[in-house]
CSV table of C-alpha atoms in Angstrom, one decimal:
chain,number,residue,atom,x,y,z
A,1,UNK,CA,86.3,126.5,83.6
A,2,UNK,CA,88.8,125.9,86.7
A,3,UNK,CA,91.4,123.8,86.4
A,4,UNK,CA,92.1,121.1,89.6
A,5,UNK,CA,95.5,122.9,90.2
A,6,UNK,CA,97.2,121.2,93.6
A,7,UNK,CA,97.9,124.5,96.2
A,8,UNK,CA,101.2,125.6,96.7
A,9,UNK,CA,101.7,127.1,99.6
A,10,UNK,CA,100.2,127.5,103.0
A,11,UNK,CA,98.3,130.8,102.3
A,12,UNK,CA,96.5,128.2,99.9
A,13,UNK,CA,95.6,125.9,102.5
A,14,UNK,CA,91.4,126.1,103.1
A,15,UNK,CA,91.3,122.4,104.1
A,16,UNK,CA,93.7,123.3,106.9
A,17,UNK,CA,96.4,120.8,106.5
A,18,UNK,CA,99.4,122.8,107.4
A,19,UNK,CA,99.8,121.0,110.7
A,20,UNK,CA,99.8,117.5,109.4
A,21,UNK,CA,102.1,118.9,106.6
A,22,UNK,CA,104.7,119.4,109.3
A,23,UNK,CA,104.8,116.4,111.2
A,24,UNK,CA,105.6,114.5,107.9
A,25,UNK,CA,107.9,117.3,106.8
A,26,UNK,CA,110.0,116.4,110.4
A,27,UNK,CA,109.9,112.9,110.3
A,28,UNK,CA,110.9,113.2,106.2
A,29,UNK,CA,114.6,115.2,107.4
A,30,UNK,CA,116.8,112.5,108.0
A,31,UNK,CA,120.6,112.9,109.7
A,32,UNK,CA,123.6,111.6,106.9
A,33,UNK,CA,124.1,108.5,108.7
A,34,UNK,CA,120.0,107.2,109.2
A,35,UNK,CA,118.8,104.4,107.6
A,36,UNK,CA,116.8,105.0,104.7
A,37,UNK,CA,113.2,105.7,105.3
A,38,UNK,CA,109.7,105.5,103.6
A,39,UNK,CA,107.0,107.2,104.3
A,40,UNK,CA,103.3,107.4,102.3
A,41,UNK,CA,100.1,109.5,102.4
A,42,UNK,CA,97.0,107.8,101.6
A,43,UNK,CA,93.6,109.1,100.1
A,44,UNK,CA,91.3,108.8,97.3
A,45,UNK,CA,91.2,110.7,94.2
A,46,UNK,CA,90.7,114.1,94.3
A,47,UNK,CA,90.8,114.3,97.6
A,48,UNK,CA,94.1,116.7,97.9
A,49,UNK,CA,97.7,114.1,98.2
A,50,UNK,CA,99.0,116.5,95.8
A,51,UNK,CA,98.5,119.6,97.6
A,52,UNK,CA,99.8,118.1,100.8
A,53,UNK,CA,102.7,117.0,98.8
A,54,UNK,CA,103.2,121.2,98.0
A,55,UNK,CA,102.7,121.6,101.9
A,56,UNK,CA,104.7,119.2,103.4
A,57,UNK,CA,107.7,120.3,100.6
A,58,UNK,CA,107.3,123.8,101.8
A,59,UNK,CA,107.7,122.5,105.7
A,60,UNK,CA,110.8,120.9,104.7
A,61,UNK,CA,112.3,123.8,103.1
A,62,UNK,CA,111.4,125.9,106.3
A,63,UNK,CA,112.9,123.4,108.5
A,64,UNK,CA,115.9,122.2,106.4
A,65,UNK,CA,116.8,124.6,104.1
A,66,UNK,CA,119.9,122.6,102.6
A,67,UNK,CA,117.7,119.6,102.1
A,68,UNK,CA,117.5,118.2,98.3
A,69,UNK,CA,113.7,117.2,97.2
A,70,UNK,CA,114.1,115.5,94.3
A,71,UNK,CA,110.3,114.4,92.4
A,72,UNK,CA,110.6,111.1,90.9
A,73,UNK,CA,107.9,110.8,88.2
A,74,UNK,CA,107.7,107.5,86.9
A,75,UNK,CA,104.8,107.7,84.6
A,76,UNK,CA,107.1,109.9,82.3
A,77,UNK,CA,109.5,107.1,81.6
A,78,UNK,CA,108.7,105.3,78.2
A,79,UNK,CA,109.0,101.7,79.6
A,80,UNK,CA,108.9,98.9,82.1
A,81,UNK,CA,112.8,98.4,81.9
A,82,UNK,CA,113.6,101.6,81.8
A,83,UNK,CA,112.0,102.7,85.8
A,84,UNK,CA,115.4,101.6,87.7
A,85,UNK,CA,117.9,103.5,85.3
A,86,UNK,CA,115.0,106.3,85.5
A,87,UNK,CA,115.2,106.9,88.6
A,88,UNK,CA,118.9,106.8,89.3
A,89,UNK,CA,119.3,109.2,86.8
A,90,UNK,CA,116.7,111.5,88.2
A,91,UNK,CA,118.4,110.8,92.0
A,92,UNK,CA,122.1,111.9,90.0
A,93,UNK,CA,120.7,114.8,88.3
A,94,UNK,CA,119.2,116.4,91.1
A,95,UNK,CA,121.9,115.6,92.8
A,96,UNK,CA,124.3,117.8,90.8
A,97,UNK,CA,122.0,120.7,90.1
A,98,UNK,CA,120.8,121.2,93.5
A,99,UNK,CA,124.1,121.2,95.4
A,100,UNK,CA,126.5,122.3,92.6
A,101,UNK,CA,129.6,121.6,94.6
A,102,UNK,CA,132.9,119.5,93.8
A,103,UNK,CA,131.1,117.2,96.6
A,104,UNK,CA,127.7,117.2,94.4
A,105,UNK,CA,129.4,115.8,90.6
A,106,UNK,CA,131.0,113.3,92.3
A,107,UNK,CA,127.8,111.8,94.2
A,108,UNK,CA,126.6,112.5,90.9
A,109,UNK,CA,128.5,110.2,88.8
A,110,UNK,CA,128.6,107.5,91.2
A,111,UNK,CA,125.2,107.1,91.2
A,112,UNK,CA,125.0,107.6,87.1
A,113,UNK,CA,128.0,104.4,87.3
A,114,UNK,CA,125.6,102.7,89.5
A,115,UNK,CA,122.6,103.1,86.7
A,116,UNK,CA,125.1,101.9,84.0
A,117,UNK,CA,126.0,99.0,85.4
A,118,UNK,CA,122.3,97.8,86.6
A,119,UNK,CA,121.2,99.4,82.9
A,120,UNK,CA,122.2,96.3,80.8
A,121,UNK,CA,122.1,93.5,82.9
A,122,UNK,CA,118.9,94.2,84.5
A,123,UNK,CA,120.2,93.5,87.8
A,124,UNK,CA,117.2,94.0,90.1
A,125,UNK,CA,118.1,92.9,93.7
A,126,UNK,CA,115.8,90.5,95.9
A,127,UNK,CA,112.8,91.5,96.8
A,128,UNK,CA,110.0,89.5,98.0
A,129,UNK,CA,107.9,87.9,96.8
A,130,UNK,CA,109.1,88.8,93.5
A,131,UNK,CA,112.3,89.9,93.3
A,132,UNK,CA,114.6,88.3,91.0
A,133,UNK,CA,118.4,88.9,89.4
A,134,UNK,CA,117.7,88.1,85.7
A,135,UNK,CA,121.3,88.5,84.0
A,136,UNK,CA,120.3,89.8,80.5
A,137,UNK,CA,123.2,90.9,78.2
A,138,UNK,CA,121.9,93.6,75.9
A,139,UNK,CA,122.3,92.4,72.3
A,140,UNK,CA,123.8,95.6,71.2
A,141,UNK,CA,127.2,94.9,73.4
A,142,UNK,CA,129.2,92.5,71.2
A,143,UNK,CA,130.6,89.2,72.4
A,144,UNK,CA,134.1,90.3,73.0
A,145,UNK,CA,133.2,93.2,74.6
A,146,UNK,CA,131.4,90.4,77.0
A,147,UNK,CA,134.1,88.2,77.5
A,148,UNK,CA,136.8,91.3,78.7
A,149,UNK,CA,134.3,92.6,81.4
A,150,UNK,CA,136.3,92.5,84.7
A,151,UNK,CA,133.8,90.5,86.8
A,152,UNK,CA,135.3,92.7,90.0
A,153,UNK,CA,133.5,95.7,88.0
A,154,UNK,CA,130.0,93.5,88.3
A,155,UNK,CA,130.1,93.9,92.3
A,156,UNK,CA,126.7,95.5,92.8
A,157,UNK,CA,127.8,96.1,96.5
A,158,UNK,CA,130.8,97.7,96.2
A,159,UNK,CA,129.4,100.3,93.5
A,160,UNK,CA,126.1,100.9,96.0
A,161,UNK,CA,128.5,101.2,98.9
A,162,UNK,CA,130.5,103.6,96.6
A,163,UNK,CA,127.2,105.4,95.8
A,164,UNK,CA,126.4,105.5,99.7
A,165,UNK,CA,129.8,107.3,100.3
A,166,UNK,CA,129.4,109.7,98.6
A,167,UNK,CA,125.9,110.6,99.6
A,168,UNK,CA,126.9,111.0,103.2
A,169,UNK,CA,130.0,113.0,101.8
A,170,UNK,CA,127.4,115.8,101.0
A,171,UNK,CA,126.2,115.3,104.2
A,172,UNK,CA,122.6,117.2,103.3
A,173,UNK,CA,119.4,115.5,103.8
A,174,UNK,CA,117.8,114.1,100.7
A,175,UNK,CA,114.0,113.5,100.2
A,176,UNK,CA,112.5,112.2,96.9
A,177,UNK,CA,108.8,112.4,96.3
A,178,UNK,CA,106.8,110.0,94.3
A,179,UNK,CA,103.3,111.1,93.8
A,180,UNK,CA,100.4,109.3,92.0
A,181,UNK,CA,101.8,106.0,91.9
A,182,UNK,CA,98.5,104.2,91.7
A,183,UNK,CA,98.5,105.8,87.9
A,184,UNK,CA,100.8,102.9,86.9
A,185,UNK,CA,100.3,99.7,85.6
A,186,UNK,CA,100.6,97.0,87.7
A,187,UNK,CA,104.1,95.8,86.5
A,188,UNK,CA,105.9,99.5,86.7
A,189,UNK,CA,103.7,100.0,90.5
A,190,UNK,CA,105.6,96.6,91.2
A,191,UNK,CA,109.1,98.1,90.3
A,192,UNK,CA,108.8,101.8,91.8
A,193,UNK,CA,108.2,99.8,95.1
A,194,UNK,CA,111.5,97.1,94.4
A,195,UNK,CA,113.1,100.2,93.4
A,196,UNK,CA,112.7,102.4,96.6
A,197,UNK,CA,113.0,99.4,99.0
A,198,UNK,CA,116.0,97.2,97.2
A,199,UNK,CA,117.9,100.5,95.0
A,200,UNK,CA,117.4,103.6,96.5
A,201,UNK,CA,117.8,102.5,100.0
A,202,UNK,CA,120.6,104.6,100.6
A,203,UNK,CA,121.5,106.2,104.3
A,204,UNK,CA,120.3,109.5,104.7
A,205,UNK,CA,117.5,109.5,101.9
A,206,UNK,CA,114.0,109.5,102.6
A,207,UNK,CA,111.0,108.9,100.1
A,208,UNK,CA,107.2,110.1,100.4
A,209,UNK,CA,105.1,107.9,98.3
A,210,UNK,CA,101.6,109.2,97.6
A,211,UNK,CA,98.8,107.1,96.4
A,212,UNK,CA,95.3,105.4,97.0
A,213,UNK,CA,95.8,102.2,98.4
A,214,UNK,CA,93.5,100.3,96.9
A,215,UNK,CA,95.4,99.8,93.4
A,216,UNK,CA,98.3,99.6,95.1
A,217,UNK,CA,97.2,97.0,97.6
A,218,UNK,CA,96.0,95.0,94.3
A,219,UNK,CA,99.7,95.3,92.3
A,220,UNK,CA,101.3,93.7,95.1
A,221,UNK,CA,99.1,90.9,94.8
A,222,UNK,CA,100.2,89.3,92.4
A,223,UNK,CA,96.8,88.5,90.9
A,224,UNK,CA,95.9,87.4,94.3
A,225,UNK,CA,99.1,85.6,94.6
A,226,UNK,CA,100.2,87.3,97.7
A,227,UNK,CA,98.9,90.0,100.6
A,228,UNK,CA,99.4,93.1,99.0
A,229,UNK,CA,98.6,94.7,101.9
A,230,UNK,CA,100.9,92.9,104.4
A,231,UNK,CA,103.4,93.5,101.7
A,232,UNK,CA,102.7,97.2,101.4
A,233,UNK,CA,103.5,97.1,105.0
A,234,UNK,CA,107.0,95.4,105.1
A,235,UNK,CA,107.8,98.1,102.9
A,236,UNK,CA,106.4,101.6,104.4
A,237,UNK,CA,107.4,102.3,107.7
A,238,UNK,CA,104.3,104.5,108.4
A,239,UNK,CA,101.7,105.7,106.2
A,240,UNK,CA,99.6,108.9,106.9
A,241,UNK,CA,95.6,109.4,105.7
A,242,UNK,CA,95.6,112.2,104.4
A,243,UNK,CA,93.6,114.3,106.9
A,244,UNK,CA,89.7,114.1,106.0
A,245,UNK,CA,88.2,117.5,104.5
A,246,UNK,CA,85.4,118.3,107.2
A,247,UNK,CA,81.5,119.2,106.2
A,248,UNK,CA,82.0,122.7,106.7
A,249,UNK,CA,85.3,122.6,104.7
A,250,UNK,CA,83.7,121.2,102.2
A,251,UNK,CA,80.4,123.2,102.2
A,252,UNK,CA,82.8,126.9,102.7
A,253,UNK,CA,84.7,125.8,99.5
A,254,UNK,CA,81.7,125.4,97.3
A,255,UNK,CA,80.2,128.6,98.8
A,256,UNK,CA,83.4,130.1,97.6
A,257,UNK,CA,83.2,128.9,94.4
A,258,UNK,CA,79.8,129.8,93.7
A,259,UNK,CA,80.1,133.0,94.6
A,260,UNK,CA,82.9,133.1,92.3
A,261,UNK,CA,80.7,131.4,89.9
A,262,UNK,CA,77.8,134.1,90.0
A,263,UNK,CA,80.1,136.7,89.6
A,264,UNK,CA,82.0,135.6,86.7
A,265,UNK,CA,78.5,134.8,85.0
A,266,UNK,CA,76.9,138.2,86.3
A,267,UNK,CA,74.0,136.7,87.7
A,268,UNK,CA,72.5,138.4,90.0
A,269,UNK,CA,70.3,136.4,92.4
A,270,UNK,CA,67.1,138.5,94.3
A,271,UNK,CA,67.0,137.9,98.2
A,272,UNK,CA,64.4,135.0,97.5
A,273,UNK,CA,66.9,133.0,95.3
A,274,UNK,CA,69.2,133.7,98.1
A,275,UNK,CA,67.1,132.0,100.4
A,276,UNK,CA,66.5,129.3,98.2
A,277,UNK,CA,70.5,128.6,97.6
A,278,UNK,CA,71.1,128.9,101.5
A,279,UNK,CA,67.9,126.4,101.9
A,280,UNK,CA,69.7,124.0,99.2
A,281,UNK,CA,72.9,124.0,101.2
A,282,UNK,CA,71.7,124.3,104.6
A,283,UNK,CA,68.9,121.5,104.8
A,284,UNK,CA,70.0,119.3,101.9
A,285,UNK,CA,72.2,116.5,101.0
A,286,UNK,CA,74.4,118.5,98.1
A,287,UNK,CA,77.3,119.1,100.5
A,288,UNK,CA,77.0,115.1,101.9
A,289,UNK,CA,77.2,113.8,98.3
A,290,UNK,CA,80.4,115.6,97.0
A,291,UNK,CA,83.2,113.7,98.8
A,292,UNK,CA,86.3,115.8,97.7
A,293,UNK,CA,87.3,119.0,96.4
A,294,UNK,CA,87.5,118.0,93.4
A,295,UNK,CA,83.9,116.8,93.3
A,296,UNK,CA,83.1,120.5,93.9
A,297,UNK,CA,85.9,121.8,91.0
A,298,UNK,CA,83.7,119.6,88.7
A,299,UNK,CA,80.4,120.3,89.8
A,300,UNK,CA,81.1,124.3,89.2
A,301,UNK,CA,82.5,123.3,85.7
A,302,UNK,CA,79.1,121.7,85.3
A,303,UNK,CA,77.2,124.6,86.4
A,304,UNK,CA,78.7,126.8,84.6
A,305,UNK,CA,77.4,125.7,81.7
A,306,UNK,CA,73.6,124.9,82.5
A,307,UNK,CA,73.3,128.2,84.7
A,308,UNK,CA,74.2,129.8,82.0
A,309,UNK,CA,72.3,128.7,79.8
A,310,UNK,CA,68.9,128.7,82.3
A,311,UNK,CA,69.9,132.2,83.8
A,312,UNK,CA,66.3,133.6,84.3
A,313,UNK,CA,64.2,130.9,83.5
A,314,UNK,CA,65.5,128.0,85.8
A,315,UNK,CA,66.5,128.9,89.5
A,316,UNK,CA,69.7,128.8,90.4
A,317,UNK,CA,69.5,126.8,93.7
A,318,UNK,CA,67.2,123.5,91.4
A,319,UNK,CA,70.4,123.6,88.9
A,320,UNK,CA,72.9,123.3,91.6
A,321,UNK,CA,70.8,120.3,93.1
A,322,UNK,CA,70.2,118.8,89.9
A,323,UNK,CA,73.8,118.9,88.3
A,324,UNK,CA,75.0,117.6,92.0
A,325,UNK,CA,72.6,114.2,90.9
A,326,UNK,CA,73.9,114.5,87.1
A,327,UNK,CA,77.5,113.9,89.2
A,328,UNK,CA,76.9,111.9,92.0
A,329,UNK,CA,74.0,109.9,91.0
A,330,UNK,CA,73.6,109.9,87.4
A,331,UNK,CA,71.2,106.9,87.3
A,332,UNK,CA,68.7,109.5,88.9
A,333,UNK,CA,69.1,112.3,86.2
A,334,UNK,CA,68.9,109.4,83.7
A,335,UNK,CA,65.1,108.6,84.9
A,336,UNK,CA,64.5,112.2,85.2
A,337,UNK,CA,65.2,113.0,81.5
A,338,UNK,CA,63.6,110.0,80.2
A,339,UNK,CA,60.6,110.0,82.6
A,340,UNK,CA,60.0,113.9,84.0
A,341,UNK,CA,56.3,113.2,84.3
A,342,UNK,CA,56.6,110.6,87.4
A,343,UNK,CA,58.7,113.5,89.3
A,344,UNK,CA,56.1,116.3,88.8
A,345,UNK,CA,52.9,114.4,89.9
A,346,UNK,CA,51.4,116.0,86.3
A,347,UNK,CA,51.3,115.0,82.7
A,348,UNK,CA,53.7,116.3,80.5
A,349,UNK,CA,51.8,116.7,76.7
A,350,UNK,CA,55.5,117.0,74.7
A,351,UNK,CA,56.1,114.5,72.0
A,352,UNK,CA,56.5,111.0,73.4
A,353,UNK,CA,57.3,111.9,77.0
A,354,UNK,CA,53.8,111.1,77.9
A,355,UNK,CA,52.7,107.5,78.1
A,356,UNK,CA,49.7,105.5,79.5
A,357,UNK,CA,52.0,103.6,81.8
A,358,UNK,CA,53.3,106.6,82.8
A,359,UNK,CA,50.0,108.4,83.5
A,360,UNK,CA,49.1,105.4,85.4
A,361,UNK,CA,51.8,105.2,87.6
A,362,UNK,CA,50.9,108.6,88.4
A,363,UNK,CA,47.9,108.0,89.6
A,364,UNK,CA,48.5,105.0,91.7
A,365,UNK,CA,50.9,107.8,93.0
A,366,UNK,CA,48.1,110.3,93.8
A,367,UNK,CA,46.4,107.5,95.9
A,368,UNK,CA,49.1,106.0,97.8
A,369,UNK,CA,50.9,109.7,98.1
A,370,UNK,CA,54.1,107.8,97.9
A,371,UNK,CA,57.6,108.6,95.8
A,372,UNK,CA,57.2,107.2,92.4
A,373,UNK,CA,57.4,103.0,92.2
A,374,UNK,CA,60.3,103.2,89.4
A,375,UNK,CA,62.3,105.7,92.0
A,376,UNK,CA,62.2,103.2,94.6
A,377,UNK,CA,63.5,100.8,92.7
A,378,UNK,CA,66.6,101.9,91.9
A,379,UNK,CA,66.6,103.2,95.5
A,380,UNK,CA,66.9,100.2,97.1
A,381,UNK,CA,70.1,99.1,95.1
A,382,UNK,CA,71.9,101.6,96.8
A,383,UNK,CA,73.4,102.3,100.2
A,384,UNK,CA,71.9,103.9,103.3
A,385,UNK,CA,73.5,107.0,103.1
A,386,UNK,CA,73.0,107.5,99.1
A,387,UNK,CA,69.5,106.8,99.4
A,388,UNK,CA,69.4,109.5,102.2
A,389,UNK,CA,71.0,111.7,100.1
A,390,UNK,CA,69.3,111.2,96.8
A,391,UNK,CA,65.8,111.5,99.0
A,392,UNK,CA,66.9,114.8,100.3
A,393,UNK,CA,67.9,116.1,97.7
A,394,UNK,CA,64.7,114.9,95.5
A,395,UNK,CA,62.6,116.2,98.1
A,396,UNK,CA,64.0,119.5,97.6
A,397,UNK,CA,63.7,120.1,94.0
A,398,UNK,CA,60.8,117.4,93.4
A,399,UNK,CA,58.9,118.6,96.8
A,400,UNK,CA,55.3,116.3,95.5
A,401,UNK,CA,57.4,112.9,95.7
A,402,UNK,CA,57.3,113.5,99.1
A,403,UNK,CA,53.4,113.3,99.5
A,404,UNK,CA,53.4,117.2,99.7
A,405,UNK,CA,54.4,120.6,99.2
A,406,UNK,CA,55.2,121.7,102.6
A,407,UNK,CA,55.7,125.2,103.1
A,408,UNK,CA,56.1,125.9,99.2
A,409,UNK,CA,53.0,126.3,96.8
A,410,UNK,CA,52.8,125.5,93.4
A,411,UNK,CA,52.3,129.2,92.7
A,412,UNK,CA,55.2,129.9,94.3
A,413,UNK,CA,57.2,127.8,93.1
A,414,UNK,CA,55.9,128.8,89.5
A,415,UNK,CA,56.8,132.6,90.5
A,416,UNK,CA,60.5,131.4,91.3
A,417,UNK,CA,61.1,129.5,88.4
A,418,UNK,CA,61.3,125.6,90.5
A,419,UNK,CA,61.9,123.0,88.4
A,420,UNK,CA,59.0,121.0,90.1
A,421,UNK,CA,57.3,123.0,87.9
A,422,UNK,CA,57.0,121.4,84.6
A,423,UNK,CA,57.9,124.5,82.3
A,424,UNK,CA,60.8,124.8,84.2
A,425,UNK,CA,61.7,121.3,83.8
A,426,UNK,CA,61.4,121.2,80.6
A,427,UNK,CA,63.7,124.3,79.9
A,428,UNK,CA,67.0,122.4,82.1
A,429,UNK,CA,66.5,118.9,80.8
């Protein structure tokens, strides 16, 4: 199986990235005495933030070799109260270990002071909409030990000043990169984003947030309080799509993969297969229906199971058609397997596949040479594009439902094992 590991390095980069990699890199690289700055990439899932992420590190490292990048990975931390300390301690830390210097420990424990003291008074600064100071002694700190605090030590402002002193003391560029946020529940997504804007906002620091917006937009909300999105936007000063993965991207990827695929099974495909896989991913929808890389990652995990276990009796191109339906369009498979008969224009005699309904509806089919009533259906509950897809794809492995068989002839397709042929069928479902 392959695992969805993120790239890490440019050499790594098919989807050519590289470019918008370093013009996030170079905005990321702040001088000691900037304002704080946030930056975000946008894009669904599976479609690469993390491997960007890797990029745009490796441009900062080539540009700024001093600079600190310090991950922040929230989802690790065991609870809602526990993100602000989290994350100071993670800034302190990183801090220390990545500078080691005189200059470092004491940035260090200034910022570890700072997490003590917001620690047990849950001292979140204002933030709105919903930003709040909520003054919450810990039970475990005894009464007297309350009434001896010296209120002077309670000045958040003077301890964040002390923290920003220090920072632009080590006069190196820091960067702290948040990835996946949209993994969190609303609450902690709510925090990480006080966090950055009303904590961390520190001169000379810059954070890259990476996430899809949708979930994120939602949080903010408030349960359709307030506009997350106008919200999102107070807080990011500029956020990047991620740079969309091109057709021929996408379609060299999977041609990579499957000949990676073929080898590691050792099957070895005669120059009429061939034909057939380059007609699959030349004139068909497969490539249009996989909408990320890791659409493709999965889809070889698939079919590397079912070619496998068809090698020499199903045809490799009608397996890699038909598992890109099982993915994309699983309500299609779904009829397929419970209702082969309606695809192949033929009866299937095999148990209770057969029925008298079903044999009807194929001849009404035979008459009106038209795709299968049940099939266009569900068809029209899609979109445009799917049903373009789904039909092209169809058409390809199910060539009949298109009122013909075009260049291909049943014998034919028996001699190269096409799953419009009902043996064959019957052998991948």
């Amino acid at each position: 199986m392959i695992s969805e590991i993120p790239i890490k390095n440019r050499e790594e980069d098919v989807f050519e990235r590289n470019n918008f990699a370093c013009q996030v890199a170079e905005h990321l690289i702040l001088s000691v005495k900037s304002p704080s700055l946030i930056l975000a990439i946008e894009g669904k899932w599976g479609e690469g933030k993390t491997s960007a992420i890797n990029l745009i590190k490796g441009k900062i490292k080539e540009i700024s070799s001093d600079a600190a990048i310090i991950d922040f990975n929230p989802w690790l931390i065991g609870s809602l109260e526990s993100v602000i300390e989290g994350f100071l301690v993670q800034l302190a830390t990183s801090i220390n270990q990545i500078f080691n210097t005189d200059v470092a420990s004491k940035a260090a424990g200034r910022v570890l002071s700072f997490a003590k003291f917001l620690s047990p008074i849950k001292l979140i600064p204002g933030v709105e909409p919903w930003g709040t100071l909520v003054e919450k002694t810990i039970t475990a700190v005894g009464e007297s030990v309350k009434s001896a605090v010296d209120m002077a030590e309670l000045d958040l402002l003077a301890r964040k000043v002390a923290v920003q002193k220090a920072i632009t003391e080590l006069g190196k560029p820091i960067i702290v990169i948040i990835d996946d946020i949209d993994r969190l529940p609303p609450e902690e997504i709510r925090i990480v984003i006080q966090t950055v804007k009303a904590i961390g906002d520190f001169d000379g620091v810059s954070y890259l947030l990476a996430y899809e917006p949708e979930p994120i937009i939602k949080s903010l909300a408030y349960n359709d309080i307030y506009d997350g999105r106008r919200y999102l936007e107070k807080i990011i000063q500029a956020a990047y799509p991620l740079p969309r993965i091109g057709y021929w991207h996408l379609k060299s990827f999977l041609k990579f993969h499957l000949k990676s695929l073929l080898a590691t099974l050792k099957l070895e495909l005669s120059g009429t297969d061939k034909e057939i896989l380059n007609e699959a991913l030349d004139t068909t929808a497969i490539i249009r229906s996989l909408s990320s890389p890791r659409d493709v990652i999965r889809l070889i995990n698939r079919l590397r199971f079912t070619a496998n276990n068809t090698r020499e009796e199903v045809n490799f191109a009608d397996t890699l058609a038909f598992e890109t339906l099982e993915l994309k369009y699983p309500f299609i498979t779904e009829v397929i397997r419970r209702q082969p008969e309606i695809f192949l224009k033929e009866s299937i005699i095999e148990g209770d596949y057969i029925t008298q309904d079903h044999l009807d509806d194929i001849s009404d089919r035979d008459n009106q040479g038209d795709e299968p009533p049940l099939l266009k259906e569900l068809l029209s509950k899609q979109t445009n594009s799917e049903t373009k897809n789904i039909r092209s794809i169809l058409g390809f492995i199910f060539p009949s439902i298109l009122g013909g068989w075009g260049a291909t002839s049943h014998e034919e397709a028996t001699f190269n094992n096409r799953i419009c042929t009902k043996e064959c069928l019957l052998k991948l479902l």
